[in-house]
Amino acid sequence: MSIQQLHTLEDLEQYVAKPGKKLLFKHSTTCPISAKANEEFQAYLKDADTAAAVVLVIEDRPVSNQIAEDFGIKHESPQLFLLEDNEVRWNTSHWKITKDAIKEAVNK
């Protein structure tokens, strides 16, 4: 499944409004921890049919900031959210972003 990249606030709004469970990953392209988290995220998606999107926190900072504001969750990067019905069902960050953790959260 392809990962949608969110560049604008409109992209974010449309993505969050989609029905069903979906993942939203905040990725810092300059951070080694984020690079590792991205590998785990990609590994999970290889075998999954969960919708997924990424926000590059440096390149698309307004979108990244809006996520923190909309969901009332302090910004971290890397950071991963599981969204459903316009709400955050689960979120985690840094080293806790693993293929197994994602799988467990999505299958709850």
PDB file of C-alpha atoms in Angstrom:
ATOM      1  CA  MET A   1       0.000   0.000   0.000  1.00  0.00           C
ATOM      2  CA  SER A   2       1.361   3.401  -0.874  1.00  0.00           C
ATOM      3  CA  ILE A   3       1.977   6.037   1.746  1.00  0.00           C
ATOM      4  CA  GLN A   4       0.343   9.372   1.130  1.00  0.00           C
ATOM      5  CA  GLN A   5       2.487  12.399   1.880  1.00  0.00           C
ATOM      6  CA  LEU A   6       0.585  15.280   3.480  1.00  0.00           C
ATOM      7  CA  HIS A   7       1.882  18.693   2.390  1.00  0.00           C
ATOM      8  CA  THR A   8      -1.023  21.005   3.230  1.00  0.00           C
ATOM      9  CA  LEU A   9      -3.581  21.513   5.968  1.00  0.00           C
ATOM     10  CA  GLU A  10      -6.226  20.499   3.434  1.00  0.00           C
ATOM     11  CA  ASP A  11      -4.387  17.208   2.785  1.00  0.00           C
ATOM     12  CA  LEU A  12      -4.378  16.581   6.539  1.00  0.00           C
ATOM     13  CA  GLU A  13      -8.064  17.404   6.952  1.00  0.00           C
ATOM     14  CA  GLN A  14      -9.082  15.103   4.087  1.00  0.00           C
ATOM     15  CA  TYR A  15      -6.905  12.275   5.352  1.00  0.00           C
ATOM     16  CA  VAL A  16      -8.197  12.461   8.939  1.00  0.00           C
ATOM     17  CA  ALA A  17     -11.806  12.512   7.653  1.00  0.00           C
ATOM     18  CA  LYS A  18     -11.380   9.226   5.740  1.00  0.00           C
ATOM     19  CA  PRO A  19     -13.324   6.324   7.251  1.00  0.00           C
ATOM     20  CA  GLY A  20     -11.632   3.402   8.977  1.00  0.00           C
ATOM     21  CA  LYS A  21      -8.345   2.974  10.782  1.00  0.00           C
ATOM     22  CA  LYS A  22      -5.343   4.820   9.418  1.00  0.00           C
ATOM     23  CA  LEU A  23      -1.787   5.566  10.430  1.00  0.00           C
ATOM     24  CA  LEU A  24      -0.156   8.974  10.482  1.00  0.00           C
ATOM     25  CA  PHE A  25       3.609   9.170  10.852  1.00  0.00           C
ATOM     26  CA  LYS A  26       5.541  12.338  11.681  1.00  0.00           C
ATOM     27  CA  HIS A  27       8.995  11.872  10.238  1.00  0.00           C
ATOM     28  CA  SER A  28      12.126  13.962  10.631  1.00  0.00           C
ATOM     29  CA  THR A  29      14.395  13.431   7.648  1.00  0.00           C
ATOM     30  CA  THR A  30      17.434  14.568   9.653  1.00  0.00           C
ATOM     31  CA  CYS A  31      17.012  12.311  12.684  1.00  0.00           C
ATOM     32  CA  PRO A  32      18.550   8.815  12.960  1.00  0.00           C
ATOM     33  CA  ILE A  33      15.867   7.700  15.441  1.00  0.00           C
ATOM     34  CA  SER A  34      13.226   8.781  12.945  1.00  0.00           C
ATOM     35  CA  ALA A  35      15.011   6.872  10.176  1.00  0.00           C
ATOM     36  CA  LYS A  36      14.797   3.695  12.278  1.00  0.00           C
ATOM     37  CA  ALA A  37      11.144   4.338  13.107  1.00  0.00           C
ATOM     38  CA  ASN A  38      10.457   4.845   9.405  1.00  0.00           C
ATOM     39  CA  GLU A  39      12.008   1.441   8.634  1.00  0.00           C
ATOM     40  CA  GLU A  40       9.689  -0.189  11.194  1.00  0.00           C
ATOM     41  CA  PHE A  41       6.686   1.722   9.796  1.00  0.00           C
ATOM     42  CA  GLN A  42       7.521   0.612   6.236  1.00  0.00           C
ATOM     43  CA  ALA A  43       8.085  -2.984   7.421  1.00  0.00           C
ATOM     44  CA  TYR A  44       4.637  -3.022   9.019  1.00  0.00           C
ATOM     45  CA  LEU A  45       2.988  -1.625   5.885  1.00  0.00           C
ATOM     46  CA  LYS A  46       4.521  -4.290   3.620  1.00  0.00           C
ATOM     47  CA  ASP A  47       2.114  -6.903   4.998  1.00  0.00           C
ATOM     48  CA  ALA A  48      -0.757  -4.628   5.983  1.00  0.00           C
ATOM     49  CA  ASP A  49      -3.641  -2.990   4.192  1.00  0.00           C
ATOM     50  CA  THR A  50      -3.946  -0.118   6.672  1.00  0.00           C
ATOM     51  CA  ALA A  51      -4.094   3.355   5.111  1.00  0.00           C
ATOM     52  CA  ALA A  52      -0.968   5.341   5.896  1.00  0.00           C
ATOM     53  CA  ALA A  53       0.297   8.891   5.563  1.00  0.00           C
ATOM     54  CA  VAL A  54       3.488  10.706   6.431  1.00  0.00           C
ATOM     55  CA  VAL A  55       4.236  14.300   7.360  1.00  0.00           C
ATOM     56  CA  LEU A  56       7.820  15.494   7.036  1.00  0.00           C
ATOM     57  CA  VAL A  57       8.134  17.665  10.132  1.00  0.00           C
ATOM     58  CA  ILE A  58      10.850  19.979   8.832  1.00  0.00           C
ATOM     59  CA  GLU A  59       9.615  20.386   5.267  1.00  0.00           C
ATOM     60  CA  ASP A  60       5.908  20.674   6.173  1.00  0.00           C
ATOM     61  CA  ARG A  61       6.046  22.252   9.617  1.00  0.00           C
ATOM     62  CA  PRO A  62       2.568  23.913   9.494  1.00  0.00           C
ATOM     63  CA  VAL A  63       0.954  20.498   8.942  1.00  0.00           C
ATOM     64  CA  SER A  64       3.034  18.985  11.739  1.00  0.00           C
ATOM     65  CA  ASN A  65       2.041  21.798  14.117  1.00  0.00           C
ATOM     66  CA  GLN A  66      -1.630  21.417  13.182  1.00  0.00           C
ATOM     67  CA  ILE A  67      -1.578  17.738  14.157  1.00  0.00           C
ATOM     68  CA  ALA A  68      -0.371  18.625  17.669  1.00  0.00           C
ATOM     69  CA  GLU A  69      -3.049  21.302  17.903  1.00  0.00           C
ATOM     70  CA  ASP A  70      -5.931  19.225  16.482  1.00  0.00           C
ATOM     71  CA  PHE A  71      -5.303  16.214  18.690  1.00  0.00           C
ATOM     72  CA  GLY A  72      -3.920  17.983  21.756  1.00  0.00           C
ATOM     73  CA  ILE A  73      -0.853  15.748  21.782  1.00  0.00           C
ATOM     74  CA  LYS A  74       2.564  17.308  22.287  1.00  0.00           C
ATOM     75  CA  HIS A  75       4.707  17.239  19.162  1.00  0.00           C
ATOM     76  CA  GLU A  76       7.503  14.711  19.043  1.00  0.00           C
ATOM     77  CA  SER A  77       9.372  13.258  16.148  1.00  0.00           C
ATOM     78  CA  PRO A  78       9.312  10.603  15.143  1.00  0.00           C
ATOM     79  CA  GLN A  79       5.723  10.156  16.235  1.00  0.00           C
ATOM     80  CA  LEU A  80       3.024   7.751  15.081  1.00  0.00           C
ATOM     81  CA  PHE A  81      -0.741   8.008  15.434  1.00  0.00           C
ATOM     82  CA  LEU A  82      -3.489   5.494  14.824  1.00  0.00           C
ATOM     83  CA  LEU A  83      -6.602   7.416  13.816  1.00  0.00           C
ATOM     84  CA  GLU A  84     -10.203   6.280  13.585  1.00  0.00           C
ATOM     85  CA  ASP A  85     -13.418   8.333  13.402  1.00  0.00           C
ATOM     86  CA  ASN A  86     -11.451  11.615  13.491  1.00  0.00           C
ATOM     87  CA  GLU A  87      -9.826  10.630  16.790  1.00  0.00           C
ATOM     88  CA  VAL A  88      -6.457   9.363  17.944  1.00  0.00           C
ATOM     89  CA  ARG A  89      -6.921   5.777  19.161  1.00  0.00           C
ATOM     90  CA  TRP A  90      -3.223   5.235  19.922  1.00  0.00           C
ATOM     91  CA  ASN A  91       0.026   7.111  19.601  1.00  0.00           C
ATOM     92  CA  THR A  92       3.667   6.524  20.353  1.00  0.00           C
ATOM     93  CA  SER A  93       7.050   8.002  19.571  1.00  0.00           C
ATOM     94  CA  HIS A  94      10.767   7.446  19.183  1.00  0.00           C
ATOM     95  CA  TRP A  95      12.084   3.910  19.840  1.00  0.00           C
ATOM     96  CA  LYS A  96       8.594   2.646  20.705  1.00  0.00           C
ATOM     97  CA  ILE A  97       7.657   2.803  17.011  1.00  0.00           C
ATOM     98  CA  THR A  98       8.108  -0.843  16.032  1.00  0.00           C
ATOM     99  CA  LYS A  99       6.424  -3.119  13.516  1.00  0.00           C
ATOM    100  CA  ASP A 100       5.033  -5.268  16.351  1.00  0.00           C
ATOM    101  CA  ALA A 101       3.724  -2.297  18.348  1.00  0.00           C
ATOM    102  CA  ILE A 102       1.939  -0.959  15.268  1.00  0.00           C
ATOM    103  CA  LYS A 103       0.446  -4.360  14.478  1.00  0.00           C
ATOM    104  CA  GLU A 104      -0.807  -4.757  18.034  1.00  0.00           C
ATOM    105  CA  ALA A 105      -2.393  -1.276  18.069  1.00  0.00           C
ATOM    106  CA  VAL A 106      -4.093  -1.684  14.689  1.00  0.00           C
ATOM    107  CA  ASN A 107      -5.481  -5.135  15.558  1.00  0.00           C
ATOM    108  CA  LYS A 108      -6.974  -4.090  18.916  1.00  0.00           C
TER     109      LYS A 108
END
